[in-house]
mmCIF file of C-alpha atoms in Angstrom:
data_model
loop_
_atom_site.group_PDB
_atom_site.id
_atom_site.type_symbol
_atom_site.label_atom_id
_atom_site.label_comp_id
_atom_site.label_asym_id
_atom_site.label_seq_id
_atom_site.Cartn_x
_atom_site.Cartn_y
_atom_site.Cartn_z
ATOM 1 C CA MET A 1 1.502 -4.867 -7.664
ATOM 2 C CA ALA A 2 4.876 -5.105 -9.361
ATOM 3 C CA SER A 3 6.761 -1.901 -10.045
ATOM 4 C CA ILE A 4 7.061 -0.886 -13.746
ATOM 5 C CA ALA A 5 10.829 -0.368 -13.595
ATOM 6 C CA PRO A 6 13.430 -0.800 -10.940
ATOM 7 C CA ALA A 7 14.500 2.341 -9.008
ATOM 8 C CA VAL A 8 17.933 3.708 -9.556
ATOM 9 C CA ARG A 9 20.466 2.253 -7.204
ATOM 10 C CA PRO A 10 21.421 4.799 -4.583
ATOM 11 C CA ASP A 11 25.171 5.490 -4.278
ATOM 12 C CA HIS A 12 25.460 4.062 -0.766
ATOM 13 C CA VAL A 13 24.094 0.582 -1.977
ATOM 14 C CA PRO A 14 26.858 -1.742 -3.047
ATOM 15 C CA GLU A 15 26.155 -3.286 -6.425
ATOM 16 C CA ALA A 16 26.905 -6.731 -4.981
ATOM 17 C CA ARG A 17 23.893 -6.218 -2.610
ATOM 18 C CA VAL A 18 21.313 -5.692 -5.365
ATOM 19 C CA VAL A 19 18.695 -8.340 -6.095
ATOM 20 C CA ASP A 20 15.767 -8.243 -8.484
ATOM 21 C CA PHE A 21 13.004 -9.266 -6.053
ATOM 22 C CA ASP A 22 9.476 -8.003 -5.903
ATOM 23 C CA ILE A 23 7.788 -8.596 -2.583
ATOM 24 C CA PHE A 24 4.420 -8.693 -4.251
ATOM 25 C CA ALA A 25 5.571 -11.071 -6.988
ATOM 26 C CA PRO A 26 8.518 -13.193 -5.710
ATOM 27 C CA PRO A 27 9.651 -15.995 -8.134
ATOM 28 C CA GLY A 28 7.200 -18.866 -7.900
ATOM 29 C CA GLY A 29 5.269 -17.201 -5.055
ATOM 30 C CA GLU A 30 1.947 -18.089 -6.684
ATOM 31 C CA ARG A 31 2.720 -21.810 -6.150
ATOM 32 C CA ASP A 32 4.879 -21.651 -2.940
ATOM 33 C CA TYR A 33 5.159 -18.392 -0.970
ATOM 34 C CA PHE A 34 7.666 -19.904 1.409
ATOM 35 C CA ALA A 35 10.033 -21.369 -1.188
ATOM 36 C CA ALA A 36 9.980 -18.155 -3.131
ATOM 37 C CA TRP A 37 11.222 -16.239 -0.060
ATOM 38 C CA LYS A 38 13.859 -18.852 0.743
ATOM 39 C CA THR A 39 15.573 -18.059 -2.601
ATOM 40 C CA LEU A 40 17.079 -15.122 -0.669
ATOM 41 C CA GLN A 41 18.634 -17.297 1.994
ATOM 42 C CA GLY A 42 22.364 -18.187 1.997
ATOM 43 C CA GLY A 43 23.564 -14.776 0.754
ATOM 44 C CA PRO A 44 24.241 -11.487 2.565
ATOM 45 C CA GLY A 45 22.155 -10.551 5.507
ATOM 46 C CA LEU A 46 20.965 -7.356 3.884
ATOM 47 C CA VAL A 47 20.109 -6.923 0.179
ATOM 48 C CA TRP A 48 18.592 -4.083 -1.775
ATOM 49 C CA THR A 49 15.910 -4.314 -4.479
ATOM 50 C CA GLY A 50 14.869 -1.574 -6.932
ATOM 51 C CA ARG A 51 11.425 -3.048 -7.104
ATOM 52 C CA ASN A 52 8.581 -0.953 -5.569
ATOM 53 C CA HIS A 53 10.688 2.184 -5.602
ATOM 54 C CA GLY A 54 13.681 0.596 -3.877
ATOM 55 C CA HIS A 55 14.114 -0.732 -0.268
ATOM 56 C CA TRP A 56 16.439 -3.040 1.674
ATOM 57 C CA ILE A 57 15.398 -6.541 2.718
ATOM 58 C CA ALA A 58 16.832 -8.356 5.774
ATOM 59 C CA THR A 59 17.316 -11.950 4.896
ATOM 60 C CA GLN A 60 18.935 -13.547 7.959
ATOM 61 C CA GLY A 61 16.943 -14.572 10.924
ATOM 62 C CA ASP A 62 19.027 -12.973 13.640
ATOM 63 C CA LEU A 63 19.031 -9.580 11.906
ATOM 64 C CA ILE A 64 15.341 -9.784 11.217
ATOM 65 C CA ARG A 65 14.450 -10.402 14.946
ATOM 66 C CA GLU A 66 17.033 -7.695 16.087
ATOM 67 C CA LEU A 67 15.667 -5.108 13.665
ATOM 68 C CA TRP A 68 12.030 -5.941 14.160
ATOM 69 C CA GLY A 69 12.268 -5.007 17.842
ATOM 70 C CA ASP A 70 14.500 -1.921 17.208
ATOM 71 C CA SER A 71 12.338 1.218 18.031
ATOM 72 C CA GLU A 72 15.417 3.492 18.487
ATOM 73 C CA ARG A 73 16.992 3.453 15.080
ATOM 74 C CA LEU A 74 13.946 2.406 13.158
ATOM 75 C CA SER A 75 10.330 3.821 12.803
ATOM 76 C CA ASN A 76 7.090 2.216 11.884
ATOM 77 C CA ALA A 77 5.831 5.379 10.295
ATOM 78 C CA ALA A 78 6.301 4.304 6.700
ATOM 79 C CA LEU A 79 4.034 1.164 7.282
ATOM 80 C CA ALA A 80 4.807 -0.423 3.941
ATOM 81 C CA VAL A 81 6.761 -0.020 0.698
ATOM 82 C CA THR A 82 3.479 0.928 -1.069
ATOM 83 C CA PRO A 83 4.151 4.589 -1.875
ATOM 84 C CA GLY A 84 2.107 6.959 0.267
ATOM 85 C CA LEU A 85 0.386 4.139 2.258
ATOM 86 C CA GLY A 86 1.879 5.114 5.699
ATOM 87 C CA ALA A 87 1.177 8.831 5.416
ATOM 88 C CA VAL A 88 -2.388 8.171 4.327
ATOM 89 C CA MET A 89 -3.302 5.465 6.824
ATOM 90 C CA ASP A 90 -1.764 7.091 9.885
ATOM 91 C CA PHE A 91 -2.619 4.133 12.102
ATOM 92 C CA ILE A 92 -2.770 4.347 15.804
ATOM 93 C CA PRO A 93 -0.971 2.703 17.653
ATOM 94 C CA LEU A 94 0.821 0.753 14.870
ATOM 95 C CA GLN A 95 2.508 3.788 13.287
ATOM 96 C CA LEU A 96 3.401 5.584 16.397
ATOM 97 C CA ASP A 97 6.967 5.142 17.919
ATOM 98 C CA PRO A 98 7.860 4.939 21.591
ATOM 99 C CA PRO A 99 7.146 6.710 23.856
ATOM 100 C CA GLU A 100 4.254 8.337 22.086
ATOM 101 C CA HIS A 101 2.683 5.093 21.229
ATOM 102 C CA LYS A 102 2.622 3.548 24.765
ATOM 103 C CA PRO A 103 -0.603 5.016 26.232
ATOM 104 C CA PHE A 104 -2.547 4.201 23.057
ATOM 105 C CA ARG A 105 -1.098 0.622 22.867
ATOM 106 C CA ASN A 106 -1.962 0.073 26.531
ATOM 107 C CA ALA A 107 -5.551 1.145 25.823
ATOM 108 C CA VAL A 108 -5.718 -1.277 22.860
ATOM 109 C CA MET A 109 -4.202 -4.103 24.938
ATOM 110 C CA ARG A 110 -6.780 -3.604 27.691
ATOM 111 C CA GLY A 111 -9.414 -4.060 24.989
ATOM 112 C CA PHE A 112 -7.903 -7.368 24.010
ATOM 113 C CA ALA A 113 -7.409 -8.510 27.649
ATOM 114 C CA ASN A 114 -7.514 -12.321 28.101
ATOM 115 C CA GLN A 115 -10.934 -12.471 29.750
ATOM 116 C CA HIS A 116 -12.396 -10.931 26.592
ATOM 117 C CA VAL A 117 -10.710 -13.387 24.394
ATOM 118 C CA VAL A 118 -11.956 -16.314 26.518
ATOM 119 C CA ALA A 119 -15.442 -14.930 26.375
ATOM 120 C CA MET A 120 -15.259 -15.093 22.533
ATOM 121 C CA THR A 121 -14.319 -18.848 22.487
ATOM 122 C CA PRO A 122 -17.994 -20.203 22.421
ATOM 123 C CA MET A 123 -18.862 -17.926 19.466
ATOM 124 C CA VAL A 124 -15.759 -19.142 17.483
ATOM 125 C CA ARG A 125 -16.820 -22.759 18.242
ATOM 126 C CA ASP A 126 -20.446 -22.187 17.237
ATOM 127 C CA VAL A 127 -19.607 -20.447 14.023
ATOM 128 C CA SER A 128 -17.044 -23.191 13.145
ATOM 129 C CA ARG A 129 -19.432 -25.941 13.825
ATOM 130 C CA ASP A 130 -22.259 -24.355 11.660
ATOM 131 C CA LEU A 131 -19.964 -23.906 8.669
ATOM 132 C CA ILE A 132 -18.535 -27.465 9.171
ATOM 133 C CA ALA A 133 -22.048 -28.975 9.305
ATOM 134 C CA ASP A 134 -22.758 -27.139 6.042
ATOM 135 C CA VAL A 135 -19.695 -28.249 4.057
ATOM 136 C CA ARG A 136 -19.245 -31.799 5.304
ATOM 137 C CA PRO A 137 -21.938 -33.439 3.170
ATOM 138 C CA ARG A 138 -20.454 -31.929 -0.030
ATOM 139 C CA GLY A 139 -17.306 -34.077 0.338
ATOM 140 C CA GLY A 140 -15.083 -31.142 -0.206
ATOM 141 C CA CYS A 141 -14.851 -27.348 -0.487
ATOM 142 C CA GLU A 142 -12.802 -24.455 -1.470
ATOM 143 C CA PHE A 143 -11.568 -23.776 2.021
ATOM 144 C CA MET A 144 -10.618 -20.090 1.699
ATOM 145 C CA THR A 145 -14.094 -18.893 0.745
ATOM 146 C CA ALA A 146 -16.081 -21.570 2.609
ATOM 147 C CA PHE A 147 -14.317 -21.269 5.896
ATOM 148 C CA ALA A 148 -11.046 -19.220 6.261
ATOM 149 C CA GLU A 149 -12.662 -16.004 5.084
ATOM 150 C CA VAL A 150 -15.741 -16.351 7.109
ATOM 151 C CA VAL A 151 -14.909 -17.423 10.768
ATOM 152 C CA PRO A 152 -12.095 -14.780 11.486
ATOM 153 C CA LEU A 153 -14.065 -11.999 9.946
ATOM 154 C CA HIS A 154 -17.415 -13.027 11.688
ATOM 155 C CA ILE A 155 -15.591 -13.023 15.048
ATOM 156 C CA PHE A 156 -13.834 -9.778 14.473
ATOM 157 C CA LEU A 157 -16.903 -7.905 13.214
ATOM 158 C CA SER A 158 -18.768 -9.367 16.265
ATOM 159 C CA LEU A 159 -16.011 -8.171 18.482
ATOM 160 C CA ILE A 160 -16.223 -4.533 17.287
ATOM 161 C CA GLY A 161 -19.937 -4.572 17.160
ATOM 162 C CA VAL A 162 -20.832 -4.135 13.509
ATOM 163 C CA PRO A 163 -23.057 -6.262 11.320
ATOM 164 C CA VAL A 164 -21.349 -9.593 10.407
ATOM 165 C CA GLU A 165 -23.240 -9.343 7.017
ATOM 166 C CA ASP A 166 -20.789 -6.598 6.128
ATOM 167 C CA ARG A 167 -18.067 -9.169 5.786
ATOM 168 C CA ALA A 168 -18.380 -9.297 1.964
ATOM 169 C CA LYS A 169 -17.785 -5.639 1.472
ATOM 170 C CA LEU A 170 -14.966 -5.274 3.985
ATOM 171 C CA ARG A 171 -12.894 -8.290 3.138
ATOM 172 C CA PRO A 172 -11.682 -6.744 -0.161
ATOM 173 C CA LEU A 173 -10.335 -3.734 1.794
ATOM 174 C CA GLY A 174 -8.041 -5.937 3.848
ATOM 175 C CA GLN A 175 -6.782 -7.614 0.668
ATOM 176 C CA GLN A 176 -6.023 -4.251 -0.988
ATOM 177 C CA LEU A 177 -4.009 -3.138 2.016
ATOM 178 C CA THR A 178 -1.747 -6.202 2.201
ATOM 179 C CA ARG A 179 -1.798 -7.430 -1.401
ATOM 180 C CA PRO A 180 -2.732 -4.416 -3.606
ATOM 181 C CA ASP A 181 -3.595 -4.944 -7.182
ATOM 182 C CA GLY A 182 -3.843 -1.337 -8.242
ATOM 183 C CA SER A 183 -7.639 -1.162 -8.467
ATOM 184 C CA MET A 184 -7.783 1.350 -5.486
ATOM 185 C CA SER A 185 -5.531 4.239 -4.610
ATOM 186 C CA VAL A 186 -4.327 4.433 -1.015
ATOM 187 C CA VAL A 187 -6.565 7.471 -0.447
ATOM 188 C CA GLU A 188 -9.562 5.540 -1.849
ATOM 189 C CA LEU A 189 -8.691 2.641 0.458
ATOM 190 C CA ARG A 190 -8.567 4.744 3.592
ATOM 191 C CA ASP A 191 -11.640 6.743 2.703
ATOM 192 C CA ALA A 192 -13.578 3.570 2.172
ATOM 193 C CA ALA A 193 -12.678 2.283 5.578
ATOM 194 C CA ASP A 194 -13.351 5.701 7.193
ATOM 195 C CA ASP A 195 -16.793 6.078 5.553
ATOM 196 C CA TYR A 196 -17.787 2.665 6.861
ATOM 197 C CA LEU A 197 -16.365 3.221 10.306
ATOM 198 C CA ARG A 198 -17.525 6.851 10.984
ATOM 199 C CA PRO A 199 -20.993 6.318 12.366
ATOM 200 C CA TYR A 200 -19.588 3.627 14.608
ATOM 201 C CA VAL A 201 -16.788 5.670 15.886
ATOM 202 C CA GLU A 202 -19.016 8.602 16.625
ATOM 203 C CA GLU A 203 -21.490 6.381 18.467
ATOM 204 C CA ARG A 204 -18.858 4.691 20.553
ATOM 205 C CA LEU A 205 -17.424 7.921 21.725
ATOM 206 C CA LYS A 206 -20.818 9.329 22.684
ATOM 207 C CA HIS A 207 -22.621 6.159 23.888
ATOM 208 C CA PRO A 208 -19.860 3.407 24.686
ATOM 209 C CA GLY A 209 -21.120 -0.244 24.680
ATOM 210 C CA ASP A 210 -19.328 -3.454 25.616
ATOM 211 C CA ASP A 211 -17.758 -3.890 22.195
ATOM 212 C CA LEU A 212 -14.021 -3.773 21.519
ATOM 213 C CA PHE A 213 -13.905 -0.187 20.159
ATOM 214 C CA SER A 214 -15.996 1.007 23.168
ATOM 215 C CA ARG A 215 -13.664 -0.789 25.618
ATOM 216 C CA ILE A 216 -10.508 0.830 24.168
ATOM 217 C CA LEU A 217 -12.062 4.283 23.851
ATOM 218 C CA SER A 218 -13.032 4.256 27.438
ATOM 219 C CA VAL A 219 -9.435 4.070 28.577
ATOM 220 C CA PRO A 220 -8.086 7.706 29.052
ATOM 221 C CA ILE A 221 -4.987 8.703 27.210
ATOM 222 C CA GLU A 222 -2.776 10.212 29.859
ATOM 223 C CA GLY A 223 -5.728 11.465 31.749
ATOM 224 C CA ARG A 224 -7.795 12.836 28.822
ATOM 225 C CA ALA A 225 -10.402 11.545 26.506
ATOM 226 C CA TRP A 226 -9.631 10.350 22.962
ATOM 227 C CA THR A 227 -10.177 12.856 20.231
ATOM 228 C CA PHE A 228 -12.352 11.876 17.242
ATOM 229 C CA GLY A 229 -9.260 11.885 14.974
ATOM 230 C CA GLU A 230 -7.385 9.527 17.227
ATOM 231 C CA ALA A 231 -10.337 7.300 17.633
ATOM 232 C CA GLN A 232 -10.805 7.182 13.870
ATOM 233 C CA ARG A 233 -7.157 6.216 13.382
ATOM 234 C CA MET A 234 -7.238 3.573 16.024
ATOM 235 C CA CYS A 235 -10.388 1.912 14.650
ATOM 236 C CA ARG A 236 -8.965 2.164 11.110
ATOM 237 C CA ASN A 237 -5.918 0.305 12.401
ATOM 238 C CA LEU A 238 -7.877 -2.475 14.047
ATOM 239 C CA LEU A 239 -10.294 -2.885 11.141
ATOM 240 C CA PHE A 240 -7.394 -3.461 8.667
ATOM 241 C CA GLY A 241 -5.573 -5.614 11.260
ATOM 242 C CA GLY A 242 -8.608 -7.880 11.623
ATOM 243 C CA LEU A 243 -9.469 -8.538 7.961
ATOM 244 C CA ASP A 244 -6.560 -10.517 6.599
ATOM 245 C CA THR A 245 -3.991 -12.023 8.984
ATOM 246 C CA VAL A 246 -5.931 -14.812 10.613
ATOM 247 C CA VAL A 247 -7.592 -15.763 7.283
ATOM 248 C CA ALA A 248 -4.039 -16.432 5.925
ATOM 249 C CA MET A 249 -3.174 -18.388 9.046
ATOM 250 C CA PHE A 250 -6.183 -20.637 8.707
ATOM 251 C CA GLY A 251 -5.342 -21.339 5.036
ATOM 252 C CA ASN A 252 -1.767 -22.528 5.791
ATOM 253 C CA ILE A 253 -2.763 -24.638 8.777
ATOM 254 C CA ALA A 254 -5.475 -26.475 6.675
ATOM 255 C CA ALA A 255 -3.033 -26.831 3.768
ATOM 256 C CA HIS A 256 -0.473 -28.469 6.065
ATOM 257 C CA LEU A 257 -2.846 -30.927 7.700
ATOM 258 C CA ALA A 258 -4.225 -31.783 4.239
ATOM 259 C CA ARG A 259 -0.724 -32.540 2.899
ATOM 260 C CA PHE A 260 0.526 -34.476 5.929
ATOM 261 C CA ALA A 261 -2.026 -37.179 6.947
ATOM 262 C CA GLY A 262 0.195 -38.308 9.813
ATOM 263 C CA ASP A 263 -0.104 -34.980 11.509
ATOM 264 C CA GLN A 264 -3.874 -35.097 11.034
ATOM 265 C CA ASP A 265 -3.878 -38.548 12.611
ATOM 266 C CA THR A 266 -1.774 -37.358 15.551
ATOM 267 C CA LEU A 267 -4.174 -34.553 16.395
ATOM 268 C CA ARG A 268 -7.269 -36.587 15.879
ATOM 269 C CA GLU A 269 -5.973 -39.273 18.281
ATOM 270 C CA ASP A 270 -4.715 -36.856 20.987
ATOM 271 C CA ALA A 271 -6.588 -33.416 21.036
ATOM 272 C CA ALA A 272 -4.416 -32.444 24.036
ATOM 273 C CA ARG A 273 -1.587 -31.843 21.560
ATOM 274 C CA ILE A 274 -3.425 -29.160 19.585
ATOM 275 C CA PRO A 275 -2.324 -26.089 21.599
ATOM 276 C CA ALA A 276 1.385 -27.012 21.046
ATOM 277 C CA ALA A 277 0.555 -27.985 17.469
ATOM 278 C CA THR A 278 -1.000 -24.616 16.916
ATOM 279 C CA ASP A 279 2.094 -22.813 18.094
ATOM 280 C CA GLU A 280 4.330 -24.853 15.895
ATOM 281 C CA LEU A 281 2.109 -24.464 12.805
ATOM 282 C CA MET A 282 2.071 -20.686 13.375
ATOM 283 C CA ARG A 283 5.839 -20.717 13.505
ATOM 284 C CA ARG A 284 6.229 -22.883 10.457
ATOM 285 C CA TYR A 285 3.899 -20.785 8.191
ATOM 286 C CA PRO A 286 4.539 -17.147 8.862
ATOM 287 C CA THR A 287 3.244 -14.827 6.237
ATOM 288 C CA VAL A 288 3.450 -11.345 7.785
ATOM 289 C CA SER A 289 6.233 -8.776 6.839
ATOM 290 C CA VAL A 290 6.673 -5.201 8.061
ATOM 291 C CA THR A 291 8.397 -2.260 6.717
ATOM 292 C CA ARG A 292 10.526 0.068 8.842
ATOM 293 C CA ASN A 293 12.029 3.455 7.881
ATOM 294 C CA LEU A 294 15.459 4.329 9.247
ATOM 295 C CA VAL A 295 15.586 7.426 11.407
ATOM 296 C CA ARG A 296 19.338 7.463 11.378
ATOM 297 C CA ASP A 297 22.163 5.773 9.549
ATOM 298 C CA ILE A 298 22.911 2.097 10.505
ATOM 299 C CA VAL A 299 26.091 0.216 9.739
ATOM 300 C CA MET A 300 25.334 -3.442 9.784
ATOM 301 C CA ASP A 301 26.329 -6.600 7.870
ATOM 302 C CA GLY A 302 28.989 -4.762 6.114
ATOM 303 C CA VAL A 303 26.698 -1.973 4.571
ATOM 304 C CA THR A 304 25.526 1.402 5.539
ATOM 305 C CA MET A 305 21.811 1.941 5.452
ATOM 306 C CA LYS A 306 20.947 5.616 5.310
ATOM 307 C CA ALA A 307 18.352 7.546 7.339
ATOM 308 C CA GLY A 308 15.207 7.561 5.179
ATOM 309 C CA ASP A 309 15.824 4.167 3.690
ATOM 310 C CA LEU A 310 13.087 1.579 3.838
ATOM 311 C CA LEU A 311 13.847 -1.773 5.364
ATOM 312 C CA TYR A 312 11.559 -4.822 4.720
ATOM 313 C CA LEU A 313 11.452 -7.508 7.468
ATOM 314 C CA PRO A 314 9.892 -10.851 6.413
ATOM 315 C CA SER A 315 8.935 -13.151 9.284
ATOM 316 C CA VAL A 316 9.316 -16.044 7.044
ATOM 317 C CA LEU A 317 13.039 -15.674 6.734
ATOM 318 C CA HIS A 318 13.413 -15.613 10.514
ATOM 319 C CA ASN A 319 11.180 -18.530 11.234
ATOM 320 C CA LEU A 320 12.681 -20.748 8.489
ATOM 321 C CA ASP A 321 16.286 -19.846 9.165
ATOM 322 C CA PRO A 322 18.341 -22.976 10.178
ATOM 323 C CA ALA A 323 20.558 -20.761 12.273
ATOM 324 C CA CYS A 324 17.529 -19.818 14.373
ATOM 325 C CA PHE A 325 15.463 -22.991 14.450
ATOM 326 C CA ASP A 326 16.611 -26.616 14.179
ATOM 327 C CA LYS A 327 15.263 -28.208 10.953
ATOM 328 C CA PRO A 328 12.966 -25.200 10.543
ATOM 329 C CA GLU A 329 10.890 -26.545 7.559
ATOM 330 C CA GLN A 330 10.014 -29.678 9.548
ATOM 331 C CA VAL A 331 6.875 -29.423 11.690
ATOM 332 C CA ASP A 332 7.534 -30.876 15.055
ATOM 333 C CA PHE A 333 4.533 -30.560 17.408
ATOM 334 C CA ASP A 334 6.877 -31.154 20.428
ATOM 335 C CA ARG A 335 8.709 -28.011 19.525
ATOM 336 C CA GLY A 336 5.615 -26.122 20.600
ATOM 337 C CA LEU A 337 5.601 -27.545 24.165
ATOM 338 C CA SER A 338 8.091 -24.850 25.239
ATOM 339 C CA PRO A 339 8.083 -21.102 24.293
ATOM 340 C CA VAL A 340 9.345 -20.506 20.789
ATOM 341 C CA ARG A 341 10.741 -17.179 19.964
ATOM 342 C CA HIS A 342 9.284 -16.875 16.433
ATOM 343 C CA THR A 343 8.185 -13.644 14.733
ATOM 344 C CA THR A 344 4.924 -14.709 13.212
ATOM 345 C CA MET A 345 3.056 -12.142 15.376
ATOM 346 C CA GLY A 346 6.008 -9.801 15.532
ATOM 347 C CA VAL A 347 8.271 -8.772 18.356
ATOM 348 C CA GLY A 348 8.933 -5.766 20.499
ATOM 349 C CA ALA A 349 6.855 -2.712 20.964
ATOM 350 C CA HIS A 350 4.659 -3.448 17.921
ATOM 351 C CA ARG A 351 3.960 -7.150 18.491
ATOM 352 C CA CYS A 352 0.426 -7.965 17.264
ATOM 353 C CA VAL A 353 -2.170 -6.732 19.866
ATOM 354 C CA GLY A 354 -4.470 -9.447 18.706
ATOM 355 C CA ALA A 355 -2.043 -12.401 18.997
ATOM 356 C CA GLY A 356 -3.967 -14.056 21.813
ATOM 357 C CA LEU A 357 -7.263 -13.812 19.883
ATOM 358 C CA ALA A 358 -5.544 -15.276 16.711
ATOM 359 C CA ARG A 359 -4.069 -18.150 18.748
ATOM 360 C CA MET A 360 -7.412 -18.995 20.362
ATOM 361 C CA GLU A 361 -9.275 -18.906 17.007
ATOM 362 C CA ALA A 362 -6.627 -21.096 15.420
ATOM 363 C CA MET A 363 -6.839 -23.720 18.168
ATOM 364 C CA VAL A 364 -10.590 -23.778 18.078
ATOM 365 C CA PHE A 365 -10.584 -24.098 14.272
ATOM 366 C CA ILE A 366 -8.266 -27.196 14.371
ATOM 367 C CA GLU A 367 -10.348 -28.779 17.160
ATOM 368 C CA GLU A 368 -13.599 -28.399 15.384
ATOM 369 C CA TRP A 369 -12.437 -29.057 11.762
ATOM 370 C CA LEU A 370 -10.825 -32.383 12.837
ATOM 371 C CA ALA A 371 -13.853 -33.308 14.965
ATOM 372 C CA GLY A 372 -16.230 -32.633 12.126
ATOM 373 C CA ILE A 373 -14.548 -33.399 8.975
ATOM 374 C CA PRO A 374 -13.340 -36.879 7.947
ATOM 375 C CA PRO A 375 -9.616 -37.230 6.762
ATOM 376 C CA PHE A 376 -9.061 -34.693 4.060
ATOM 377 C CA ARG A 377 -6.557 -34.022 1.489
ATOM 378 C CA ILE A 378 -5.881 -31.374 -1.254
ATOM 379 C CA ASP A 379 -7.794 -32.034 -4.449
ATOM 380 C CA PRO A 380 -5.067 -33.438 -6.753
ATOM 381 C CA ASP A 381 -6.909 -31.891 -9.825
ATOM 382 C CA ARG A 382 -7.002 -28.345 -8.439
ATOM 383 C CA PRO A 383 -3.676 -27.099 -7.259
ATOM 384 C CA THR A 384 -3.374 -24.454 -4.534
ATOM 385 C CA LYS A 385 -2.781 -20.820 -5.485
ATOM 386 C CA MET A 386 -1.087 -18.240 -3.423
ATOM 387 C CA ARG A 387 -0.444 -14.451 -3.503
ATOM 388 C CA ALA A 388 2.501 -12.664 -1.907
ATOM 389 C CA GLY A 389 2.361 -9.265 -0.245
ATOM 390 C CA ASN A 390 2.781 -7.807 3.188
ATOM 391 C CA VAL A 391 0.635 -10.715 4.264
ATOM 392 C CA GLY A 392 1.030 -13.678 1.918
ATOM 393 C CA ALA A 393 -2.009 -15.875 1.606
ATOM 394 C CA LEU A 394 -3.594 -18.757 -0.257
ATOM 395 C CA THR A 395 -6.172 -17.589 -2.545
ATOM 396 C CA GLU A 396 -7.468 -21.040 -3.529
ATOM 397 C CA LEU A 397 -7.275 -24.206 -1.374
ATOM 398 C CA HIS A 398 -9.567 -27.044 -2.685
ATOM 399 C CA LEU A 399 -9.974 -29.848 -0.056
ATOM 400 C CA VAL A 400 -11.673 -33.208 -0.550
ATOM 401 C CA TRP A 401 -12.679 -35.876 1.849
#
């Protein structure tokens, strides 16, 4: 969704900091999302683009990590550079700032407690095995539609207790939030999610079950029950959060293993290395970016960003910054043996509440795919396709074996 014309440069933005960079259509992003973003490396730590109504972009890893966790000078209320999206979506807890967001986030975190993630592991394994058994005899598949868009959504929809058959109609909503194509207004997008969720929210409030929404809504907010409006905003937040990020992660992991046969061989020969390999692959292929709005002026990197400005923080430019990670573009499974301070799942007060679930799903996917599919590679006659956005993702990944 490229802007029609660049916004006028504000007076406080030095001309030397202006770049022509559209986060929804970076140069070459349809072929290589990561290379497209790396074109911003090596220059100032903060640049300004007039695309998408004008906003700052942090380009240096240390600044990105520092600002991502800054909840005093920055707010998450804007949500994204898409005009009006934040005001319309009004997510809980994602768009709340400390201290208001703490009791809501605590309730959500209790819903995602480790014992619940562990309990989902057999289902992830079973769904993965069934899909693999179906595609293996074909000698190849378009991975995104055959696997990546199925497993995470099946698990998430099972987790919240809605029909898994609804995946086909819900998946496009996640894509419109993170990579909008203009076919839906932000109001239409919110209303589509709310219309779907309303009967489930009402039921969970009246008659809680053992699903994720029920677990969260059973936790009092500072001694009181959730209101319907709060519950709706929370369920809306989690629905959108569960529809896209892990799909993108699966695609990038599969693409890497398809390109690097040696890494495939390593993990086939020693499955004990898969947890560390998962962490390293998550670091190497980050696709999530967030938008913050400034609540007061900030002087940083030789420029003044004004209260009300929007600031875009791409995890890719932190995780692939050689000042933050040694040889960052090289995948080194041993790197994942010790804790790595990457920003793939965010940092600070708004770190992804589903990070543990996403990591578990990725590990099980790698285990089952390598156990069930012979050595595989990217189809040389059908190149990969990607699309950038607040979550960048492969749209086509043809694998053969």
